[in-house]
Short mmCIF file of C-alpha atoms in Angstrom, two decimals:
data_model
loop_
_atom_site.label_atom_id
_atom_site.label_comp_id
_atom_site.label_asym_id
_atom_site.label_seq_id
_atom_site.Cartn_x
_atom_site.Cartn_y
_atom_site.Cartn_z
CA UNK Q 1 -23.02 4.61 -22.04
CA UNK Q 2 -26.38 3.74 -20.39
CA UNK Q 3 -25.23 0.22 -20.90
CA UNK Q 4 -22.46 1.00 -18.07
CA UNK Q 5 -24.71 2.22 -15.39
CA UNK Q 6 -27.42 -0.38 -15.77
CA UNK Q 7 -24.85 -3.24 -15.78
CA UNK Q 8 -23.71 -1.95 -12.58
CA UNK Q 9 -26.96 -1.13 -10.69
CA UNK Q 10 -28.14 -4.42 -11.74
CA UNK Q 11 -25.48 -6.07 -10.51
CA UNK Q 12 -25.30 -4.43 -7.39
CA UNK Q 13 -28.75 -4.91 -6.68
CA UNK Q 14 -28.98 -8.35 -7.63
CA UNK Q 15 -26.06 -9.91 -4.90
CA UNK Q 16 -28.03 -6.93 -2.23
CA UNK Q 17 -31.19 -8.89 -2.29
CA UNK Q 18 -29.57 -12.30 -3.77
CA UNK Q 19 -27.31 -12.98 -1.57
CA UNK Q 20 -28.86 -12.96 1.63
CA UNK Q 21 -31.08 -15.86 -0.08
CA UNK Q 22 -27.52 -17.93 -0.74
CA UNK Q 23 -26.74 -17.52 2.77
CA UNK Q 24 -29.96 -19.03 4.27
CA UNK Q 25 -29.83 -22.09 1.90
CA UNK Q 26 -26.31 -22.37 2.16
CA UNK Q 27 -26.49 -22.05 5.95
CA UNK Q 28 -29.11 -24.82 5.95
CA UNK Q 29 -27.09 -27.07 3.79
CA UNK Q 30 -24.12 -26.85 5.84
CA UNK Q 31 -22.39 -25.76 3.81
CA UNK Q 32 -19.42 -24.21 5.86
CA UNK Q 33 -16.24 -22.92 6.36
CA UNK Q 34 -12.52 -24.83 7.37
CA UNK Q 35 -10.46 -22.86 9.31
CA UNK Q 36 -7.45 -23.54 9.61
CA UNK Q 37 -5.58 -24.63 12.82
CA UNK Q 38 -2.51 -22.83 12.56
CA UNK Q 39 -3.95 -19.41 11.61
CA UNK Q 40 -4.66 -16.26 13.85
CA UNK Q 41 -6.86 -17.75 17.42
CA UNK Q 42 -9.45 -15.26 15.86
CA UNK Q 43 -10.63 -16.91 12.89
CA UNK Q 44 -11.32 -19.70 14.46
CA UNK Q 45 -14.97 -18.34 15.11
CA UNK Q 46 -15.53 -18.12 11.54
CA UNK Q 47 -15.50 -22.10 11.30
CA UNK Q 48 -18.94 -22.85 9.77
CA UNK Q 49 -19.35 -19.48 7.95
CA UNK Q 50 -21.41 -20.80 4.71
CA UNK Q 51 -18.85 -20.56 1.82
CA UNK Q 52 -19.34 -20.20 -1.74
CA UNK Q 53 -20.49 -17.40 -1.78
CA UNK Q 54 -18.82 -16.20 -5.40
CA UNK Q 55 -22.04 -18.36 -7.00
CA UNK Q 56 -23.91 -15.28 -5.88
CA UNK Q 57 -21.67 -12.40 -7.58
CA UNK Q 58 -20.75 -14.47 -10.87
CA UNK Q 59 -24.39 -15.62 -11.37
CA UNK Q 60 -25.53 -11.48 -10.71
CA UNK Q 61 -22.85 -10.66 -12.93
CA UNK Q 62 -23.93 -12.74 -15.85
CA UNK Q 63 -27.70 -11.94 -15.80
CA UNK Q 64 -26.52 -8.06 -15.23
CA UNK Q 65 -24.76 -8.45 -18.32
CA UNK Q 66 -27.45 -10.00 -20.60
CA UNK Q 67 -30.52 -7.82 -19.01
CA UNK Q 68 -28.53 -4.84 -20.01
CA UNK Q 69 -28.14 -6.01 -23.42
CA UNK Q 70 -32.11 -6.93 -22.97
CA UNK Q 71 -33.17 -3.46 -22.15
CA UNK Q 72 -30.77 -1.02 -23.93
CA UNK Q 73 -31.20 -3.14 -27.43
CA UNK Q 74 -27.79 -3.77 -27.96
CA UNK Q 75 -25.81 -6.77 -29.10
CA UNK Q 76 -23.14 -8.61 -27.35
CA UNK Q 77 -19.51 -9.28 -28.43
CA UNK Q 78 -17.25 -11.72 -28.68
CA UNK Q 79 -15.02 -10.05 -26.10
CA UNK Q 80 -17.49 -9.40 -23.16
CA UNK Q 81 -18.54 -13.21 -23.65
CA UNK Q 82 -15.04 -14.37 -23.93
CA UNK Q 83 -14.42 -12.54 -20.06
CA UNK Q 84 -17.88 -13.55 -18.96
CA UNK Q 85 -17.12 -17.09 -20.03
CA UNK Q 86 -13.27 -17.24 -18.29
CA UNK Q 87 -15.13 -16.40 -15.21
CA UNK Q 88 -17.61 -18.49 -15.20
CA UNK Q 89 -15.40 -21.38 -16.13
CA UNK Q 90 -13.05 -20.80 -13.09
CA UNK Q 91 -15.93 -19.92 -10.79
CA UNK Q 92 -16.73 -23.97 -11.60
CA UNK Q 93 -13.50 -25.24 -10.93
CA UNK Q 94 -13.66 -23.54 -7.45
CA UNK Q 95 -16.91 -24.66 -7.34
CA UNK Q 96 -15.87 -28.18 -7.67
CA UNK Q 97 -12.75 -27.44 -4.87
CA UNK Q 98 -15.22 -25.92 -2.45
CA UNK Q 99 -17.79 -28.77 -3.20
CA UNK Q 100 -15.25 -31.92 -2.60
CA UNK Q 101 -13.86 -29.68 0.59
CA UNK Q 102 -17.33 -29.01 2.08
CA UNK Q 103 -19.86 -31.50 1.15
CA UNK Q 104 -17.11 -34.43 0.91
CA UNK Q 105 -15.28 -33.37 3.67
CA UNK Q 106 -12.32 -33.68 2.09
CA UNK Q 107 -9.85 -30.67 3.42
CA UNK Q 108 -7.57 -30.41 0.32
CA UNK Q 109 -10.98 -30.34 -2.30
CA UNK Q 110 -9.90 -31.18 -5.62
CA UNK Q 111 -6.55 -33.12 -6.42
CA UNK Q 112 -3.78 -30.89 -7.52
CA UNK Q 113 -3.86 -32.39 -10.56
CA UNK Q 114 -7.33 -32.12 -11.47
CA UNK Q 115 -8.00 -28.78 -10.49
CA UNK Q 116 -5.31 -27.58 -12.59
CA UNK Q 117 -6.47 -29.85 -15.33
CA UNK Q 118 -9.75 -27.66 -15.01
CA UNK Q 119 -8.32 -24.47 -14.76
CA UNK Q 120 -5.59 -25.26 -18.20
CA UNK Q 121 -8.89 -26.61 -19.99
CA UNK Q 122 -10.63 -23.54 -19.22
CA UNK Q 123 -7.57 -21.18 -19.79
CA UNK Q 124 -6.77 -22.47 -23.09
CA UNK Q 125 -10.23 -22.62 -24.61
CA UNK Q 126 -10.32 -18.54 -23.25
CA UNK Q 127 -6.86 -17.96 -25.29
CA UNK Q 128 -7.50 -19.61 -28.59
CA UNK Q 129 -10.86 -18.51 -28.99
CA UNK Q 130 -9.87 -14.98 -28.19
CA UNK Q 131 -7.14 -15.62 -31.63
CA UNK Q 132 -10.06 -16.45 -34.13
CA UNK Q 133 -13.18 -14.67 -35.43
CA UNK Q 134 -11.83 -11.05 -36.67
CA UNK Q 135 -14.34 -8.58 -37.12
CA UNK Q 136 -14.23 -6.08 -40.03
CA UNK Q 137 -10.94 -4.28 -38.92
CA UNK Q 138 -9.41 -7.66 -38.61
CA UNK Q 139 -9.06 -7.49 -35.10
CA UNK Q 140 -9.86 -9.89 -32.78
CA UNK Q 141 -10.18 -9.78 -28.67
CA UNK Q 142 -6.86 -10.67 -27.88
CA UNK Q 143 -3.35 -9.41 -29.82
CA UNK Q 144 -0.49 -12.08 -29.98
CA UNK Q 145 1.46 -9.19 -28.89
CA UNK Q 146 2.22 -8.52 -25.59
CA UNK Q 147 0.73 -5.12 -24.40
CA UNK Q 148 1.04 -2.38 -20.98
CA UNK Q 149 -1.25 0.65 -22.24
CA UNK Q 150 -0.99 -0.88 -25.94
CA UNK Q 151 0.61 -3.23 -27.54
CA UNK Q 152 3.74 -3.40 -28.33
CA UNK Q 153 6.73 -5.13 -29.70
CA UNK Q 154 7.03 -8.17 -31.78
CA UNK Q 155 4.47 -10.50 -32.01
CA UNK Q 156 5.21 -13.93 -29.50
CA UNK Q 157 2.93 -16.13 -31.91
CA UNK Q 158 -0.14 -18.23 -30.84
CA UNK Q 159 1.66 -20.84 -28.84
CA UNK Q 160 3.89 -18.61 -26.59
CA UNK Q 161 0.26 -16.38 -26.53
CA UNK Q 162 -1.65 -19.20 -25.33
CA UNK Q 163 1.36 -19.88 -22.04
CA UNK Q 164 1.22 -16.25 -21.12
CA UNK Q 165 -2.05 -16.06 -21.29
CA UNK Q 166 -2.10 -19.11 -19.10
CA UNK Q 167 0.27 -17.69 -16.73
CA UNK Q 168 -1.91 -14.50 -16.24
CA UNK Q 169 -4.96 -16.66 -15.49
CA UNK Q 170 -2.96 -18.87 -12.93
CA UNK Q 171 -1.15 -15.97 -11.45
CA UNK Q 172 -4.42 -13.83 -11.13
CA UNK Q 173 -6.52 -16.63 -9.72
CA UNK Q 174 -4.05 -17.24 -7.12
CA UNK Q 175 -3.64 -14.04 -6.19
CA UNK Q 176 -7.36 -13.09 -5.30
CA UNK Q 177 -7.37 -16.61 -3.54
CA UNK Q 178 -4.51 -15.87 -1.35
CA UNK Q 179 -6.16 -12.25 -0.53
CA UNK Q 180 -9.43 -13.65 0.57
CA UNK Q 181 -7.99 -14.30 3.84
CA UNK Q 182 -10.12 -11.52 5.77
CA UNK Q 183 -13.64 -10.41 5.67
CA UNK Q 184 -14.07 -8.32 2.70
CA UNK Q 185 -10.38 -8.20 1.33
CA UNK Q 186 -10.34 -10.13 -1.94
CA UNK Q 187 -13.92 -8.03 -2.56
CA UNK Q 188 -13.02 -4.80 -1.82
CA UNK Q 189 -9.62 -4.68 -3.93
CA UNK Q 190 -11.34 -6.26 -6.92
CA UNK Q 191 -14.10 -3.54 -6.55
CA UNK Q 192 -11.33 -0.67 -7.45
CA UNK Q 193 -10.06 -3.01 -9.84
CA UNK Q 194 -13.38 -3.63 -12.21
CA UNK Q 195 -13.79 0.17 -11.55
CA UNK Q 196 -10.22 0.86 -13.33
CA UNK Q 197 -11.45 -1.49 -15.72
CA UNK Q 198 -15.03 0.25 -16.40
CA UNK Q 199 -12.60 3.60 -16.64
CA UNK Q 200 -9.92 2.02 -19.46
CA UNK Q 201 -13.13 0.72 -21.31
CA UNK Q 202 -14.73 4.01 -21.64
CA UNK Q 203 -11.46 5.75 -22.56
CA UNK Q 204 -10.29 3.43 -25.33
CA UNK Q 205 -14.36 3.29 -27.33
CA UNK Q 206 -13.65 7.10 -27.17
CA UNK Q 207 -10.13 7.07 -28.21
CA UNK Q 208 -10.85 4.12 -30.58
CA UNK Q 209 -8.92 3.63 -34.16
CA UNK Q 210 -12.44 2.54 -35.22
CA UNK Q 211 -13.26 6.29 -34.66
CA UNK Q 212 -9.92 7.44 -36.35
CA UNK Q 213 -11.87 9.96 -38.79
CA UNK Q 214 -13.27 11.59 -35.85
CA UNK Q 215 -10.15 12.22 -33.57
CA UNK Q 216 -8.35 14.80 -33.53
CA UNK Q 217 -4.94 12.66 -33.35
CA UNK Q 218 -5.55 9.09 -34.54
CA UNK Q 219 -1.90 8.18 -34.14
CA UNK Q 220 -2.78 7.64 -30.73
CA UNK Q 221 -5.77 5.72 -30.81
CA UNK Q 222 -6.39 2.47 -29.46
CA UNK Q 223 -6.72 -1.31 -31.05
CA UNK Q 224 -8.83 -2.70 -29.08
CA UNK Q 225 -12.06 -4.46 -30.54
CA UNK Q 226 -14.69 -4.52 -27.99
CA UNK Q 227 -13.62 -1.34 -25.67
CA UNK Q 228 -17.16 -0.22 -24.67
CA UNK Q 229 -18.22 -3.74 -24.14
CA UNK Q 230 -15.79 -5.13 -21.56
CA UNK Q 231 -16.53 -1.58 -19.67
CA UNK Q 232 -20.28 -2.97 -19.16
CA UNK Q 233 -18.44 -6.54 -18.07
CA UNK Q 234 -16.46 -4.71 -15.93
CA UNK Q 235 -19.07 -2.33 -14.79
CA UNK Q 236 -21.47 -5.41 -14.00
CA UNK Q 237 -18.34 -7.29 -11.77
CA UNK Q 238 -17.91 -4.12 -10.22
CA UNK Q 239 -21.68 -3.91 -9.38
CA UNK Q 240 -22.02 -7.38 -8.35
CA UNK Q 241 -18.79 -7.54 -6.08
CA UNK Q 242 -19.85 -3.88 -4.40
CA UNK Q 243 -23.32 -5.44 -3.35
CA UNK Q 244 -21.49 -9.14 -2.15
CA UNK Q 245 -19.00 -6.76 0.18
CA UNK Q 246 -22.28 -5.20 2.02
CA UNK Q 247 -22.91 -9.47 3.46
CA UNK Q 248 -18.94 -10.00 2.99
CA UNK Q 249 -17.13 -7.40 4.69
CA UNK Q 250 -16.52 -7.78 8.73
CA UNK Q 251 -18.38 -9.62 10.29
CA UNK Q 252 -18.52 -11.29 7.34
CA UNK Q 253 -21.90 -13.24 6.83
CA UNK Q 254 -20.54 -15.29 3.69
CA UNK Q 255 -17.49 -16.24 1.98
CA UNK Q 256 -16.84 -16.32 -1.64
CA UNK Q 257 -14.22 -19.59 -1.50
CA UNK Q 258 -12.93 -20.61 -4.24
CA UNK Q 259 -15.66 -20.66 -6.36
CA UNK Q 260 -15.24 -16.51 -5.99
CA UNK Q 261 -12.06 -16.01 -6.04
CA UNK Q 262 -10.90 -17.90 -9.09
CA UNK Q 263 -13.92 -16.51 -11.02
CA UNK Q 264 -12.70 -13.15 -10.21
CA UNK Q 265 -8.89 -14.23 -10.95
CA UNK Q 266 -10.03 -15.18 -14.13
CA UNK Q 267 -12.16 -12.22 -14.77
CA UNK Q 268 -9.46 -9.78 -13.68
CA UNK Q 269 -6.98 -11.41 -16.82
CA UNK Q 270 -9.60 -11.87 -19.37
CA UNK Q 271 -10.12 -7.54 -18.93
CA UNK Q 272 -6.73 -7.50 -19.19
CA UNK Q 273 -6.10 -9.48 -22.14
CA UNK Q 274 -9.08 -8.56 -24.26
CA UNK Q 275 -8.35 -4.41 -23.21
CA UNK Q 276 -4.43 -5.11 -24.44
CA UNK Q 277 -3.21 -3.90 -20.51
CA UNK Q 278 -1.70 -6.97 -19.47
CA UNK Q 279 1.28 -6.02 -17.88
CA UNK Q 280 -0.46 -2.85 -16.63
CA UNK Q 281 -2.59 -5.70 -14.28
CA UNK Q 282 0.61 -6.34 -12.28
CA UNK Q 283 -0.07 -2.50 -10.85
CA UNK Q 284 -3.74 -2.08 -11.09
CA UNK Q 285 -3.96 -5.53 -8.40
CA UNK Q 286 -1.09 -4.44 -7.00
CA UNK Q 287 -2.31 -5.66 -3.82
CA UNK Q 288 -3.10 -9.31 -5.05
CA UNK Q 289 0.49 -9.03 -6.41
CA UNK Q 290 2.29 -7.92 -2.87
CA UNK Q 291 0.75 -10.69 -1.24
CA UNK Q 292 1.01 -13.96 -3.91
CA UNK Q 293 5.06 -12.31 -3.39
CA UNK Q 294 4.94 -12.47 0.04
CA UNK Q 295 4.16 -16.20 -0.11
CA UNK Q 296 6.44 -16.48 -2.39
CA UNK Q 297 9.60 -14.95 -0.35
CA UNK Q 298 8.17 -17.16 2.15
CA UNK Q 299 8.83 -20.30 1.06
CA UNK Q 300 11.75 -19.81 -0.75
CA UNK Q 301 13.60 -18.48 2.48
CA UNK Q 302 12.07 -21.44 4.42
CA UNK Q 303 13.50 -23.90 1.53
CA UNK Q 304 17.05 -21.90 1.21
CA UNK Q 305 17.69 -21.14 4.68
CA UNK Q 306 15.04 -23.18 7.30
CA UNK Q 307 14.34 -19.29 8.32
CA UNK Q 308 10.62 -17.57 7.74
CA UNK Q 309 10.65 -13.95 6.69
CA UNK Q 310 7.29 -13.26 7.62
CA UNK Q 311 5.23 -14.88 10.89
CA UNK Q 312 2.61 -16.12 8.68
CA UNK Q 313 1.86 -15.97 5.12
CA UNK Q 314 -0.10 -14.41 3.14
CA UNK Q 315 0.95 -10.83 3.73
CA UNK Q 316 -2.02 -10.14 5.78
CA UNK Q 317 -1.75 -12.34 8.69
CA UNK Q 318 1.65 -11.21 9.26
CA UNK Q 319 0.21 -8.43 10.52
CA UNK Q 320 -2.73 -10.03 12.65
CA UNK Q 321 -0.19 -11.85 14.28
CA UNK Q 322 1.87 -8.70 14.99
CA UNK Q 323 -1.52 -7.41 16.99
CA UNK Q 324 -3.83 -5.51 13.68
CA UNK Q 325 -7.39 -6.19 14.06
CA UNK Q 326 -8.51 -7.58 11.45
CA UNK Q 327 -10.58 -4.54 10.19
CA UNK Q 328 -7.51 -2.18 10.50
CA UNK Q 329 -5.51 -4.89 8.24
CA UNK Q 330 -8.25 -4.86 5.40
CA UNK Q 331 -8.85 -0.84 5.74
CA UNK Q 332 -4.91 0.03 5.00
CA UNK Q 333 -4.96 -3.02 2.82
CA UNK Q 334 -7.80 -1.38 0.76
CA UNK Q 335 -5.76 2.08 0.81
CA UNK Q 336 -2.63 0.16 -0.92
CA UNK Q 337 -4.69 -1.22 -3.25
CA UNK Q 338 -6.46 1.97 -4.31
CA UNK Q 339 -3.29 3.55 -4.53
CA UNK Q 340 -2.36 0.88 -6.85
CA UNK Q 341 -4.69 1.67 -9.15
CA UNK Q 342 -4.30 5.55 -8.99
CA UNK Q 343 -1.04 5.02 -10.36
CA UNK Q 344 -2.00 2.48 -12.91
CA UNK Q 345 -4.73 4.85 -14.28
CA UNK Q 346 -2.03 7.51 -14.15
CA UNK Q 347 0.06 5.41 -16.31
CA UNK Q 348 -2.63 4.59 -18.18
CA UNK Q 349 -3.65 8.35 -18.97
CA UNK Q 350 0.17 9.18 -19.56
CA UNK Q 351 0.74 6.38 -22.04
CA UNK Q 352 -1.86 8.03 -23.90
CA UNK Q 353 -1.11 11.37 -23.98
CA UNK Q 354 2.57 10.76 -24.77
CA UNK Q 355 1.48 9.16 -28.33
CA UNK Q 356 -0.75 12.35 -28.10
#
């Protein structure tokens, strides 16, 4: 367990005293912010904000993860690299977008076409990899089955694995993006998230079938290979986003752009694939749900009927432009997203105790 808390601290400390250092080279780079025209009159003073700023948490999160390993004398697995190795590999595909945007000055960053040729090559190296290399219960990081607490069902085989898997990756890394709208948003709700995360790792190496001799009711163990493993990955993304939020949250002295929020889109499915949750992930980002949905609805009334639902889209400036501050928005924003994942741990905790 000591692995946990140093993964976190480390983490944490590391984007405290890191990132201020990003923001001053950034800064003199000019490396800055769009804004766009149409949004709330209030952002517009945020144009030149230096951007990037996800290079700071995913590059905290990865040393966290190996100078835990360093001090406590343990080994890694193939299921906290797998995660660590999703992010990483979306964190450079944004990196690439915000690049192209910023030091090109290109406004739309990378072509459709190659950014999602980035994030597929990415995604689909993370799914079949996490098929292959059982360990000596013959499991391996992810289950061809699809899963909520456990798995369960039939099995979809590799190929339909490898498009849901997909779809969770897409779906996840659009969903942060859309929430990093306001100062702090996208970091604060993935903060609770990697903390539900950190929680469902501990619980399953504790409730593990590889401990099935020692529990008192091993019908209702979990299958999960690397439980106590992805809770130090999620322990050190938990750290790492915590201390980013302290330069992040409003005023905001740095934004994580793309290169954050698909790295933490990424991360968020990889926990949920290789921890067999992955429908639970729809509830515990609840929030990064509500809004991709309200963009969504959006659209699709604009298309149907020529009418807009919403006076802006995402979710959130809706309700600048009914009059919110922009702090109130992210505060009650934060509340529905830790209620989100009260309930999912709740579900979590009663899926257990029902096979119990």
């Amino acid at each position: 367990m000591r692995q946990i808390l140093f993964a976190g601290v480390i983490g944490l400390f590391l984007t405290l005293a890191g990132t201020p250092l990003l923001i001053k080279f950034l800064a003199r780079k000019g490396y800055g912010q769009f804004i766009r025209d149409d949004g709330p009159r209030e952002h517009h003073s945020k144009r030149g904000t230096p951007t990037m700023g996800g290079i700071a948490f995913i590059l905290a999160t990865l040393i966290a993860y190996f100078l835990t390993k360093v001090i406590t004398g343990t080994e890694t697995t193939l299921s906290g690299l797998l995660v660590l190795f999703l992010m990483a590999g979306m964190g450079l595909v944004g990196f690439l977008d915000d690049y192209i945007k910023i030091v090109k000055q290109r406004s739309l960053g990378l072509r459709a076409k190659a950014k999602m040729a980035g994030q597929l090559i990415v995604g689909i190296g993370f799914a079949v990899l996490a098929l292959n290399w059982p360990d000596n219960r013959n499991q391996t990081p992810a289950s061809t089955k699809l899963s909520f607490v456990t798995d369960f069902g039939w099995s979809i085989g590799p190929v339909l694995f490898v498009v849901w898997a997909l779809f969770m990756i897409l779906a996840m890394s659009n969903g942060v993006n859309l929430t990093d709208g306001l100062d702090g948003l996208a970091t604060g709700a993935s903060v609770m998230v990697f903390g539900a995360y950190t929680f469902i790792g501990v619980w399953q190496y504790q409730e593990s079938c590889a401990n099935a001799n020692t529990l008192t009711n091993p019908q209702a163990c979990f299958e999960v290979r690397d439980p106590l493993d992805l809770a130090v990955v999620a322990s050190a993304l938990m750290g790492a986003c915590f201390g980013f939020l302290w330069w992040n949250t409003s005023p905001a002295k740095i934004f994580m752009g793309d290169t954050g929020s698909l790295a933490l889109g990424g991360a968020l499915a990889g926990l949920a694939i290789c921890s067999r949750t992955e429908l639970l992930l729809a509830l515990l980002g609840g929030l990064f749900v509500l809004i991709t949905m309200s963009v969504v609805i959006q659209v699709g009334s604009f298309r149907l009927t020529g009418k807009r639902v919403f006076r802006m889209a995402p979710l959130q400036h809706h309700f600048e432009l009914k009059g919110w501050s922009e702090v109130l928005v992210v505060v009650r924003f934060w509340i529905i997203q830790g209620m989100c994942v009260i309930v999912g741990l709740g579900l979590f905790y009663a899926g257990w105790a029902a096979e119990k």
